[in-house]
mmCIF file of C-alpha atoms and ligand atoms in Angstrom:
data_model
loop_
_atom_site.group_PDB
_atom_site.id
_atom_site.type_symbol
_atom_site.label_atom_id
_atom_site.label_comp_id
_atom_site.label_asym_id
_atom_site.label_seq_id
_atom_site.Cartn_x
_atom_site.Cartn_y
_atom_site.Cartn_z
ATOM 1 C CA MET W 1 -55.176 -17.310 3.693
ATOM 2 C CA ASP W 2 -52.501 -19.766 5.007
ATOM 3 C CA THR W 3 -49.153 -19.180 4.800
ATOM 4 C CA SER W 4 -46.983 -22.524 4.854
ATOM 5 C CA ILE W 5 -43.355 -21.991 5.386
ATOM 6 C CA LEU W 6 -41.422 -25.336 4.692
ATOM 7 C CA ASP W 7 -38.370 -27.163 4.679
ATOM 8 C CA ILE W 8 -36.485 -27.882 1.470
ATOM 9 C CA ASP W 9 -37.084 -31.486 0.877
ATOM 10 C CA ALA W 10 -39.047 -33.697 -1.668
ATOM 11 C CA LYS W 11 -42.151 -32.979 -0.701
ATOM 12 C CA SER W 12 -42.603 -29.166 -0.088
ATOM 13 C CA LEU W 13 -40.334 -29.129 -3.398
ATOM 14 C CA THR W 14 -43.554 -30.898 -5.220
ATOM 15 C CA LEU W 15 -45.511 -29.013 -3.568
ATOM 16 C CA ALA W 16 -43.749 -26.602 -5.018
ATOM 17 C CA ALA W 17 -43.474 -27.495 -8.680
ATOM 18 C CA LYS W 18 -48.042 -28.048 -8.876
ATOM 19 C CA LEU W 19 -48.622 -24.049 -6.923
ATOM 20 C CA ILE W 20 -46.522 -22.698 -9.618
ATOM 21 C CA SER W 21 -48.434 -24.628 -12.807
ATOM 22 C CA GLY W 22 -51.248 -24.703 -10.967
ATOM 23 C CA GLY W 23 -50.650 -20.392 -11.115
ATOM 24 C CA ASP W 24 -50.203 -19.517 -8.301
ATOM 25 C CA ILE W 25 -46.755 -17.398 -6.780
ATOM 26 C CA VAL W 26 -44.600 -19.524 -4.537
ATOM 27 C CA ALA W 27 -41.326 -17.837 -2.150
ATOM 28 C CA PHE W 28 -38.256 -19.425 -2.743
ATOM 29 C CA PRO W 29 -33.865 -18.898 -1.173
ATOM 30 C CA THR W 30 -31.770 -17.516 -3.907
ATOM 31 C CA GLU W 31 -27.780 -16.470 -3.677
ATOM 32 C CA THR W 32 -29.174 -13.002 -4.119
ATOM 33 C CA VAL W 33 -32.250 -12.367 -2.408
ATOM 34 C CA TYR W 34 -35.577 -14.300 -1.732
ATOM 35 C CA GLY W 35 -37.707 -14.181 -4.467
ATOM 36 C CA LEU W 36 -41.253 -14.567 -5.115
ATOM 37 C CA GLY W 37 -41.735 -16.636 -8.547
ATOM 38 C CA ALA W 38 -44.689 -17.388 -10.961
ATOM 39 C CA ASN W 39 -44.779 -19.768 -14.174
ATOM 40 C CA ALA W 40 -43.360 -16.876 -16.667
ATOM 41 C CA PHE W 41 -45.418 -17.829 -19.322
ATOM 42 C CA ASP W 42 -48.974 -17.434 -17.026
ATOM 43 C CA GLU W 43 -50.714 -14.245 -16.674
ATOM 44 C CA CYS W 44 -52.549 -14.216 -13.869
ATOM 45 C CA ALA W 45 -49.967 -16.365 -11.373
ATOM 46 C CA VAL W 46 -47.785 -13.816 -13.237
ATOM 47 C CA LYS W 47 -50.193 -10.609 -11.610
ATOM 48 C CA LYS W 48 -50.583 -12.084 -8.030
ATOM 49 C CA ILE W 49 -46.548 -11.620 -8.067
ATOM 50 C CA TYR W 50 -47.665 -7.539 -8.363
ATOM 51 C CA GLN W 51 -50.556 -7.593 -5.709
ATOM 52 C CA ALA W 52 -48.590 -9.437 -3.238
ATOM 53 C CA LYS W 53 -46.088 -6.793 -2.799
ATOM 54 C CA GLY W 54 -47.590 -4.319 -4.344
ATOM 55 C CA ARG W 55 -44.667 -3.783 -6.630
ATOM 56 C CA PRO W 56 -45.879 -0.786 -9.552
ATOM 57 C CA GLY W 57 -47.207 -2.488 -13.202
ATOM 58 C CA ASP W 58 -44.154 -1.197 -15.237
ATOM 59 C CA ASN W 59 -41.550 -2.002 -13.327
ATOM 60 C CA PRO W 60 -40.825 -5.358 -15.077
ATOM 61 C CA LEU W 61 -39.137 -9.240 -13.242
ATOM 62 C CA ILE W 62 -36.312 -11.509 -14.151
ATOM 63 C CA VAL W 63 -36.918 -14.603 -15.537
ATOM 64 C CA HIS W 64 -35.574 -17.560 -13.542
ATOM 65 C CA ILE W 65 -33.878 -20.764 -14.824
ATOM 66 C CA ALA W 66 -31.841 -23.563 -13.920
ATOM 67 C CA ASP W 67 -31.235 -24.692 -17.741
ATOM 68 C CA LYS W 68 -29.191 -23.067 -20.041
ATOM 69 C CA ALA W 69 -31.256 -24.004 -23.085
ATOM 70 C CA LEU W 70 -33.947 -22.028 -21.715
ATOM 71 C CA ILE W 71 -32.861 -18.304 -22.447
ATOM 72 C CA GLU W 72 -32.812 -19.828 -26.530
ATOM 73 C CA LYS W 73 -36.979 -20.348 -26.125
ATOM 74 C CA ILE W 74 -37.838 -16.954 -24.537
ATOM 75 C CA CYS W 75 -35.310 -14.549 -26.411
ATOM 76 C CA LEU W 76 -34.959 -13.342 -30.170
ATOM 77 C CA ASN W 77 -31.337 -14.023 -30.841
ATOM 78 C CA VAL W 78 -28.644 -15.499 -27.750
ATOM 79 C CA SER W 79 -25.656 -12.877 -29.654
ATOM 80 C CA ASP W 80 -21.659 -13.324 -28.507
ATOM 81 C CA ASP W 81 -21.540 -11.172 -25.456
ATOM 82 C CA ALA W 82 -24.731 -13.388 -23.810
ATOM 83 C CA LYS W 83 -22.920 -16.780 -25.218
ATOM 84 C CA LYS W 84 -19.771 -15.724 -22.619
ATOM 85 C CA ILE W 85 -21.489 -14.046 -19.823
ATOM 86 C CA MET W 86 -24.005 -17.275 -20.493
ATOM 87 C CA HIS W 87 -20.573 -19.106 -20.090
ATOM 88 C CA SER W 88 -18.608 -17.384 -17.657
ATOM 89 C CA LEU W 89 -20.830 -15.977 -15.010
ATOM 90 C CA MET W 90 -23.674 -18.436 -15.339
ATOM 91 C CA PRO W 91 -24.896 -19.656 -12.954
ATOM 92 C CA GLY W 92 -24.025 -16.466 -10.317
ATOM 93 C CA PRO W 93 -25.978 -13.215 -9.297
ATOM 94 C CA ILE W 94 -26.268 -11.865 -13.185
ATOM 95 C CA THR W 95 -29.146 -11.397 -14.801
ATOM 96 C CA ILE W 96 -29.134 -10.070 -18.998
ATOM 97 C CA VAL W 97 -31.352 -8.265 -20.373
ATOM 98 C CA LEU W 98 -32.383 -9.582 -24.426
ATOM 99 C CA GLU W 99 -34.946 -9.772 -27.037
ATOM 100 C CA LYS W 100 -37.719 -10.697 -26.200
ATOM 101 C CA ASN W 101 -40.213 -13.205 -28.319
ATOM 102 C CA GLY W 102 -43.945 -13.479 -28.288
ATOM 103 C CA LYS W 103 -43.580 -15.814 -25.409
ATOM 104 C CA ILE W 104 -43.448 -13.998 -22.777
ATOM 105 C CA PRO W 105 -46.254 -11.878 -21.520
ATOM 106 C CA ASP W 106 -45.900 -8.049 -21.632
ATOM 107 C CA CYS W 107 -46.561 -8.181 -17.751
ATOM 108 C CA VAL W 108 -43.860 -9.525 -17.017
ATOM 109 C CA THR W 109 -41.207 -7.684 -19.115
ATOM 110 C CA GLY W 110 -43.395 -4.558 -17.929
ATOM 111 C CA GLY W 111 -44.376 -3.892 -21.644
ATOM 112 C CA LEU W 112 -40.894 -3.552 -22.835
ATOM 113 C CA ASN W 113 -39.808 -5.083 -25.669
ATOM 114 C CA THR W 114 -36.809 -7.857 -23.898
ATOM 115 C CA VAL W 115 -36.895 -9.473 -20.677
ATOM 116 C CA ALA W 116 -33.702 -10.334 -18.086
ATOM 117 C CA VAL W 117 -33.262 -13.859 -17.210
ATOM 118 C CA ARG W 118 -31.022 -14.917 -14.146
ATOM 119 C CA MET W 119 -29.705 -18.571 -13.883
ATOM 120 C CA PRO W 120 -28.986 -19.049 -9.743
ATOM 121 C CA SER W 121 -26.016 -20.340 -8.582
ATOM 122 C CA SER W 122 -27.958 -21.562 -5.352
ATOM 123 C CA PRO W 123 -28.104 -25.018 -5.128
ATOM 124 C CA GLU W 124 -31.629 -24.793 -3.361
ATOM 125 C CA ALA W 125 -32.826 -22.205 -5.972
ATOM 126 C CA GLN W 126 -31.699 -24.282 -8.181
ATOM 127 C CA ALA W 127 -34.485 -27.501 -7.068
ATOM 128 C CA PHE W 128 -36.954 -25.021 -6.808
ATOM 129 C CA LEU W 129 -36.925 -24.168 -10.616
ATOM 130 C CA LYS W 130 -36.034 -27.885 -11.640
ATOM 131 C CA ALA W 131 -38.780 -29.110 -9.960
ATOM 132 C CA CYS W 132 -41.294 -26.933 -11.726
ATOM 133 C CA ASN W 133 -39.699 -27.296 -15.359
ATOM 134 C CA LEU W 134 -40.577 -24.041 -16.346
ATOM 135 C CA PRO W 135 -38.930 -20.027 -16.347
ATOM 136 C CA VAL W 136 -40.613 -18.689 -13.082
ATOM 137 C CA CYS W 137 -40.323 -15.079 -13.338
ATOM 138 C CA ALA W 138 -39.524 -13.261 -10.000
ATOM 139 C CA PRO W 139 -38.074 -10.345 -8.142
ATOM 140 C CA SER W 140 -37.663 -10.055 -3.566
ATOM 141 C CA ALA W 141 -39.785 -11.890 -2.397
ATOM 142 C CA ASN W 142 -40.586 -7.603 0.221
ATOM 143 C CA THR W 143 -43.448 -5.809 0.502
ATOM 144 C CA SER W 144 -42.020 -3.267 -2.178
ATOM 145 C CA THR W 145 -40.126 -0.184 -0.619
ATOM 146 C CA ARG W 146 -39.643 -2.765 1.231
ATOM 147 C CA PRO W 147 -35.489 -3.863 2.317
ATOM 148 C CA SER W 148 -34.886 -7.106 0.564
ATOM 149 C CA PRO W 149 -35.002 -10.144 2.111
ATOM 150 C CA THR W 150 -31.924 -11.793 3.095
ATOM 151 C CA THR W 151 -33.667 -14.436 5.212
ATOM 152 C CA TRP W 152 -37.179 -16.718 5.474
ATOM 153 C CA LYS W 153 -37.933 -15.120 8.663
ATOM 154 C CA HIS W 154 -38.118 -11.427 6.259
ATOM 155 C CA VAL W 155 -40.334 -12.493 3.691
ATOM 156 C CA ALA W 156 -42.737 -14.421 6.488
ATOM 157 C CA GLU W 157 -42.968 -10.030 7.864
ATOM 158 C CA ASP W 158 -43.829 -9.358 4.446
ATOM 159 C CA MET W 159 -45.752 -12.402 2.341
ATOM 160 C CA GLU W 160 -47.234 -14.582 5.712
ATOM 161 C CA GLY W 161 -50.454 -14.116 4.956
ATOM 162 C CA LYS W 162 -50.706 -13.573 0.935
ATOM 163 C CA ILE W 163 -48.788 -16.088 -0.339
ATOM 164 C CA PRO W 164 -49.667 -20.491 0.457
ATOM 165 C CA LEU W 165 -45.951 -21.475 0.744
ATOM 166 C CA ILE W 166 -42.444 -20.104 1.198
ATOM 167 C CA LEU W 167 -40.242 -22.177 0.876
ATOM 168 C CA LYS W 168 -38.158 -22.177 3.844
ATOM 169 C CA GLY W 169 -34.141 -22.145 3.141
ATOM 170 C CA ALA W 170 -30.572 -20.560 3.527
ATOM 171 C CA ASP W 171 -29.827 -16.977 4.555
ATOM 172 C CA CYS W 172 -28.685 -15.868 1.830
ATOM 173 C CA GLN W 173 -24.788 -15.766 0.751
ATOM 174 C CA VAL W 174 -24.429 -12.047 -1.362
ATOM 175 C CA GLY W 175 -27.138 -10.750 0.162
ATOM 176 C CA ILE W 176 -28.252 -8.146 -2.729
ATOM 177 C CA GLU W 177 -29.663 -7.998 -6.081
ATOM 178 C CA SER W 178 -27.885 -9.081 -9.096
ATOM 179 C CA THR W 179 -25.979 -7.293 -11.668
ATOM 180 C CA VAL W 180 -28.477 -6.106 -14.016
ATOM 181 C CA LEU W 181 -26.611 -6.129 -17.633
ATOM 182 C CA ASP W 182 -28.554 -5.218 -20.743
ATOM 183 C CA LEU W 183 -26.982 -6.777 -23.903
ATOM 184 C CA THR W 184 -29.220 -5.263 -26.316
ATOM 185 C CA HIS W 185 -27.159 -1.894 -27.216
ATOM 186 C CA GLN W 186 -24.285 -2.168 -28.993
ATOM 187 C CA MET W 187 -22.776 -0.928 -25.902
ATOM 188 C CA PRO W 188 -23.106 -3.759 -22.743
ATOM 189 C CA LEU W 189 -24.575 -1.671 -19.885
ATOM 190 C CA ILE W 190 -24.874 -2.102 -16.065
ATOM 191 C CA LEU W 191 -28.661 -0.549 -15.463
ATOM 192 C CA ARG W 192 -28.060 -2.220 -11.526
ATOM 193 C CA PRO W 193 -24.639 -2.272 -10.396
ATOM 194 C CA GLY W 194 -23.934 -5.990 -8.150
ATOM 195 C CA ILE W 195 -20.796 -8.533 -6.854
ATOM 196 C CA VAL W 196 -19.607 -9.140 -9.733
ATOM 197 C CA THR W 197 -18.519 -5.305 -11.268
ATOM 198 C CA GLN W 198 -17.846 -3.446 -14.278
ATOM 199 C CA SER W 199 -14.700 -5.183 -14.655
ATOM 200 C CA GLU W 200 -15.351 -8.503 -14.797
ATOM 201 C CA ILE W 201 -17.540 -8.465 -17.463
ATOM 202 C CA GLU W 202 -15.842 -6.549 -19.444
ATOM 203 C CA ASN W 203 -12.639 -9.012 -18.337
ATOM 204 C CA VAL W 204 -14.976 -11.760 -20.622
ATOM 205 C CA LEU W 205 -16.705 -9.382 -22.833
ATOM 206 C CA GLY W 206 -13.347 -8.387 -24.144
ATOM 207 C CA LYS W 207 -14.920 -4.721 -24.341
ATOM 208 C CA LYS W 208 -16.001 -1.734 -22.633
ATOM 209 C CA VAL W 209 -19.524 -1.464 -20.490
ATOM 210 C CA GLY W 210 -21.338 0.978 -19.917
ATOM 211 C CA ILE W 211 -22.431 1.963 -16.350
ATOM 212 C CA PRO W 212 -25.317 4.403 -17.658
ATOM 213 C CA ASP W 213 -26.296 7.677 -15.623
ATOM 214 C CA LYS W 214 -29.053 8.014 -13.221
ATOM 215 C CA PHE W 215 -30.955 10.385 -15.677
ATOM 216 C CA ASP W 216 -30.026 9.330 -19.139
ATOM 217 C CA LYS W 217 -33.186 9.053 -20.726
ATOM 218 C CA SER W 218 -31.663 6.490 -22.411
ATOM 219 C CA MET W 219 -31.529 4.121 -19.551
ATOM 220 C CA ASN W 220 -34.610 1.487 -20.462
ATOM 221 C CA SER W 221 -34.338 0.297 -16.221
ATOM 222 C CA PRO W 222 -37.718 1.181 -14.577
ATOM 223 C CA GLY W 223 -37.227 -0.129 -11.475
ATOM 224 C CA ILE W 224 -34.250 2.146 -11.002
ATOM 225 C CA ARG W 225 -37.040 5.144 -11.115
ATOM 226 C CA TYR W 226 -39.257 4.591 -7.558
ATOM 227 C CA LYS W 227 -38.244 3.711 -3.970
ATOM 228 C CA HIS W 228 -35.926 1.304 -2.560
ATOM 229 C CA TYR W 229 -35.241 -1.031 -0.582
ATOM 230 C CA ALA W 230 -35.886 1.685 2.643
ATOM 231 C CA PRO W 231 -36.070 1.327 6.654
ATOM 232 C CA LYS W 232 -40.206 1.833 9.511
ATOM 233 C CA CYS W 233 -38.567 4.700 10.410
ATOM 234 C CA ASP W 234 -36.001 7.606 9.038
ATOM 235 C CA THR W 235 -32.946 6.829 7.976
ATOM 236 C CA TYR W 236 -29.291 9.147 6.886
ATOM 237 C CA LEU W 237 -26.146 7.342 5.136
ATOM 238 C CA ASN W 238 -23.287 8.759 5.547
ATOM 239 C CA THR W 239 -19.975 8.652 3.527
ATOM 240 C CA ASP W 240 -16.542 9.740 5.229
ATOM 241 C CA GLY W 241 -16.933 7.687 8.037
ATOM 242 C CA ASP W 242 -16.440 11.353 10.494
ATOM 243 C CA ARG W 243 -16.889 9.633 13.769
ATOM 244 C CA GLU W 244 -16.934 13.412 15.213
ATOM 245 C CA LYS W 245 -19.478 14.569 13.223
ATOM 246 C CA ILE W 246 -21.869 10.974 13.350
ATOM 247 C CA LYS W 247 -22.346 11.559 17.167
ATOM 248 C CA LYS W 248 -22.213 15.150 16.697
ATOM 249 C CA PHE W 249 -25.229 13.986 14.336
ATOM 250 C CA ALA W 250 -27.309 11.130 16.493
ATOM 251 C CA LEU W 251 -27.464 13.077 19.352
ATOM 252 C CA SER W 252 -28.637 16.056 16.980
ATOM 253 C CA LEU W 253 -31.494 13.909 15.840
ATOM 254 C CA GLU W 254 -32.546 13.866 20.246
ATOM 255 C CA LYS W 255 -33.805 9.525 18.657
ATOM 256 C CA ASN W 256 -33.141 6.117 19.549
ATOM 257 C CA VAL W 257 -30.953 5.627 16.814
ATOM 258 C CA GLY W 258 -29.068 2.585 15.462
ATOM 259 C CA ILE W 259 -26.184 3.187 14.342
ATOM 260 C CA VAL W 260 -25.803 0.488 10.795
ATOM 261 C CA ALA W 261 -21.563 -0.146 9.704
ATOM 262 C CA SER W 262 -18.555 -1.893 10.004
ATOM 263 C CA ASP W 263 -16.586 -4.101 13.122
ATOM 264 C CA ALA W 264 -14.235 -1.266 12.538
ATOM 265 C CA TYR W 265 -16.200 1.479 13.773
ATOM 266 C CA GLU W 266 -18.131 -0.290 16.904
ATOM 267 C CA LYS W 267 -15.821 0.989 20.026
ATOM 268 C CA SER W 268 -16.800 4.780 19.029
ATOM 269 C CA PHE W 269 -20.454 4.034 18.853
ATOM 270 C CA ALA W 270 -20.225 2.698 22.473
ATOM 271 C CA GLY W 271 -23.495 4.714 23.929
ATOM 272 C CA PHE W 272 -26.029 3.297 20.458
ATOM 273 C CA LYS W 273 -27.497 0.137 19.573
ATOM 274 C CA PHE W 274 -24.827 -0.876 16.983
ATOM 275 C CA PHE W 275 -25.725 -3.174 13.748
ATOM 276 C CA SER W 276 -22.376 -4.617 12.022
ATOM 277 C CA LEU W 277 -21.848 -4.789 8.705
ATOM 278 C CA GLY W 278 -18.683 -7.433 9.402
ATOM 279 C CA ASN W 279 -15.460 -6.618 8.656
ATOM 280 C CA THR W 280 -15.693 -6.476 4.107
ATOM 281 C CA VAL W 281 -17.038 -5.723 0.722
ATOM 282 C CA GLU W 282 -18.563 -8.834 0.772
ATOM 283 C CA ASP W 283 -19.880 -8.945 4.150
ATOM 284 C CA GLY W 284 -21.316 -5.171 4.130
ATOM 285 C CA ALA W 285 -22.863 -6.798 1.378
ATOM 286 C CA HIS W 286 -24.332 -9.327 2.697
ATOM 287 C CA ASN W 287 -25.512 -7.654 6.178
ATOM 288 C CA ILE W 288 -27.194 -4.424 4.913
ATOM 289 C CA PHE W 289 -30.591 -5.542 4.326
ATOM 290 C CA LYS W 290 -30.671 -8.121 7.305
ATOM 291 C CA LYS W 291 -29.981 -5.265 10.046
ATOM 292 C CA LEU W 292 -31.777 -2.705 8.485
ATOM 293 C CA ARG W 293 -34.552 -4.576 9.700
ATOM 294 C CA ASP W 294 -33.183 -5.472 12.300
ATOM 295 C CA ALA W 295 -32.301 -1.812 12.972
ATOM 296 C CA GLU W 296 -36.001 -0.360 12.115
ATOM 297 C CA LYS W 297 -37.212 -3.171 15.006
ATOM 298 C CA GLN W 298 -34.900 -1.359 18.220
ATOM 299 C CA CYS W 299 -35.062 1.932 17.178
ATOM 300 C CA ASP W 300 -36.337 5.173 15.824
ATOM 301 C CA ALA W 301 -34.373 6.570 13.140
ATOM 302 C CA ILE W 302 -31.181 4.833 11.977
ATOM 303 C CA ILE W 303 -27.707 5.897 10.593
ATOM 304 C CA ILE W 304 -25.762 3.599 7.801
ATOM 305 C CA ILE W 305 -21.976 4.519 7.406
ATOM 306 C CA TRP W 306 -20.816 3.194 3.734
ATOM 307 C CA ASP W 307 -17.189 5.525 3.052
ATOM 308 C CA VAL W 308 -15.699 2.267 0.888
ATOM 309 C CA LYS W 309 -15.262 2.839 -2.572
ATOM 310 C CA SER W 310 -14.297 0.661 -4.748
ATOM 311 C CA GLU W 311 -16.121 -1.272 -7.740
ATOM 312 C CA LYS W 312 -18.072 -3.966 -5.505
ATOM 313 C CA ALA W 313 -18.300 -1.873 -2.790
ATOM 314 C CA ASP W 314 -20.128 0.977 -5.209
ATOM 315 C CA SER W 315 -23.188 -1.511 -5.130
ATOM 316 C CA VAL W 316 -23.999 -1.522 -1.585
ATOM 317 C CA PHE W 317 -23.235 1.842 -2.215
ATOM 318 C CA ASN W 318 -26.617 1.670 -4.618
ATOM 319 C CA ARG W 319 -29.275 -0.594 -2.078
ATOM 320 C CA VAL W 320 -28.186 2.471 1.022
ATOM 321 C CA ILE W 321 -28.135 6.015 -1.618
ATOM 322 C CA LYS W 322 -31.724 4.574 -1.939
ATOM 323 C CA SER W 323 -32.755 3.064 1.364
ATOM 324 C CA CYS W 324 -32.390 7.050 2.923
ATOM 325 C CA GLY W 325 -34.381 8.279 0.066
ATOM 326 C CA GLY W 326 -31.029 10.634 -0.912
ATOM 327 C CA LYS W 327 -30.136 12.149 2.934
ATOM 328 C CA THR W 328 -26.721 11.914 3.178
ATOM 329 C CA PHE W 329 -24.414 13.610 5.688
HETATM 330 P P1 AMP E 401 -36.286 -7.128 -8.353
HETATM 331 O O1 AMP E 401 -36.899 -8.147 -9.235
HETATM 332 O O2 AMP E 401 -36.523 -6.636 -6.745
HETATM 333 O O3 AMP E 401 -35.281 -7.833 -7.786
HETATM 334 O O4 AMP E 401 -35.962 -6.281 -9.392
HETATM 335 C C1 AMP E 401 -35.836 -6.038 -10.693
HETATM 336 C C2 AMP E 401 -34.303 -5.853 -11.875
HETATM 337 O O5 AMP E 401 -34.465 -5.766 -13.311
HETATM 338 C C3 AMP E 401 -35.203 -3.880 -12.135
HETATM 339 O O6 AMP E 401 -33.967 -2.801 -11.278
HETATM 340 C C4 AMP E 401 -35.604 -3.991 -13.013
HETATM 341 O O7 AMP E 401 -35.110 -2.311 -13.800
HETATM 342 C C5 AMP E 401 -34.819 -5.183 -14.420
HETATM 343 N N1 AMP E 401 -35.261 -5.422 -15.017
HETATM 344 C C6 AMP E 401 -35.997 -6.226 -14.891
HETATM 345 N N2 AMP E 401 -37.191 -6.669 -16.114
HETATM 346 C C7 AMP E 401 -35.975 -6.029 -17.192
HETATM 347 C C8 AMP E 401 -35.808 -5.474 -18.379
HETATM 348 N N3 AMP E 401 -36.460 -6.288 -19.177
HETATM 349 N N4 AMP E 401 -34.762 -4.048 -18.990
HETATM 350 C C9 AMP E 401 -34.201 -3.690 -18.185
HETATM 351 N N5 AMP E 401 -34.083 -3.933 -17.045
HETATM 352 C C10 AMP E 401 -35.294 -5.200 -16.023
HETATM 353 MG MG1 MG E 402 -36.455 -5.831 -5.660
#
């Protein structure tokens, strides 16, 4: 299949909307990561997403909307907590899980009776969703298990030849996926951490919000089970920033090792290829997937240093611990 890669303008948006309503799939930018979208009401179109990504069928998709009124059309009841989140944090990098009505097919929700909904804040994503004028379900536009795509070039690396259109927008500002908040229990639960933190959500809801332990079976978010964000080469994570220990470990690998870390580490690793995550936690989130994709092209082993501990930093930790498949030191 030929893949068109087009700047976002009236003409490409019209084409994108035509493809979506005709049952095809389109990659588009959002403020979190690039998404791979299909008409959420069209079972055949949704199946094309799973096929293009090689995604397990029980890993549900997030339904993206440009108009909050659409939430009522796909969910059974929009609770007071949902209304508070919609009012204060939407549009933005947060997804809410609600009970679904019968309109959303099971293949969107991995057979669950709930549906995840998000309203992106990026003007490019909103323009795309408005042009489509229907709910668009979309996971990240990468091959399953690979680092998520935060530039159109990442999407092209994984999806060229597999999908008809990539909308070529700006690099994603946030850089990691949305916070997923389950509102179907007495206590709201964060199923996936993101740049919107537990305390921000607690402030909005005026009550405690839980983060389930990853082995807690009540946590009903199948996506969390699978391999994620993995570069093509061996990847390790250091969490204490001990420079001498990291250097010793890097040399012991006897490979072309790349260091992915914040600017503060650059001088200490002069003999290595260095991929900067910037200075702040927000920079780290913005850069992490891009730097992993850069590093895998130039190195045959990667060491990530992520030693920051804070609520926002934990959302990046959640990604890098998966990138390295749990190989920490
Ligand atoms: P991705 O598309 O890669 O951003 O992944 C979507 C994430 O949302 C995965 O972690 C899913 O498990 C989660 N998710 C989507 N729908 C639901 C749902 N109905 N209930 C719980 N988690 C969901
Ligand atoms: Mg993903």
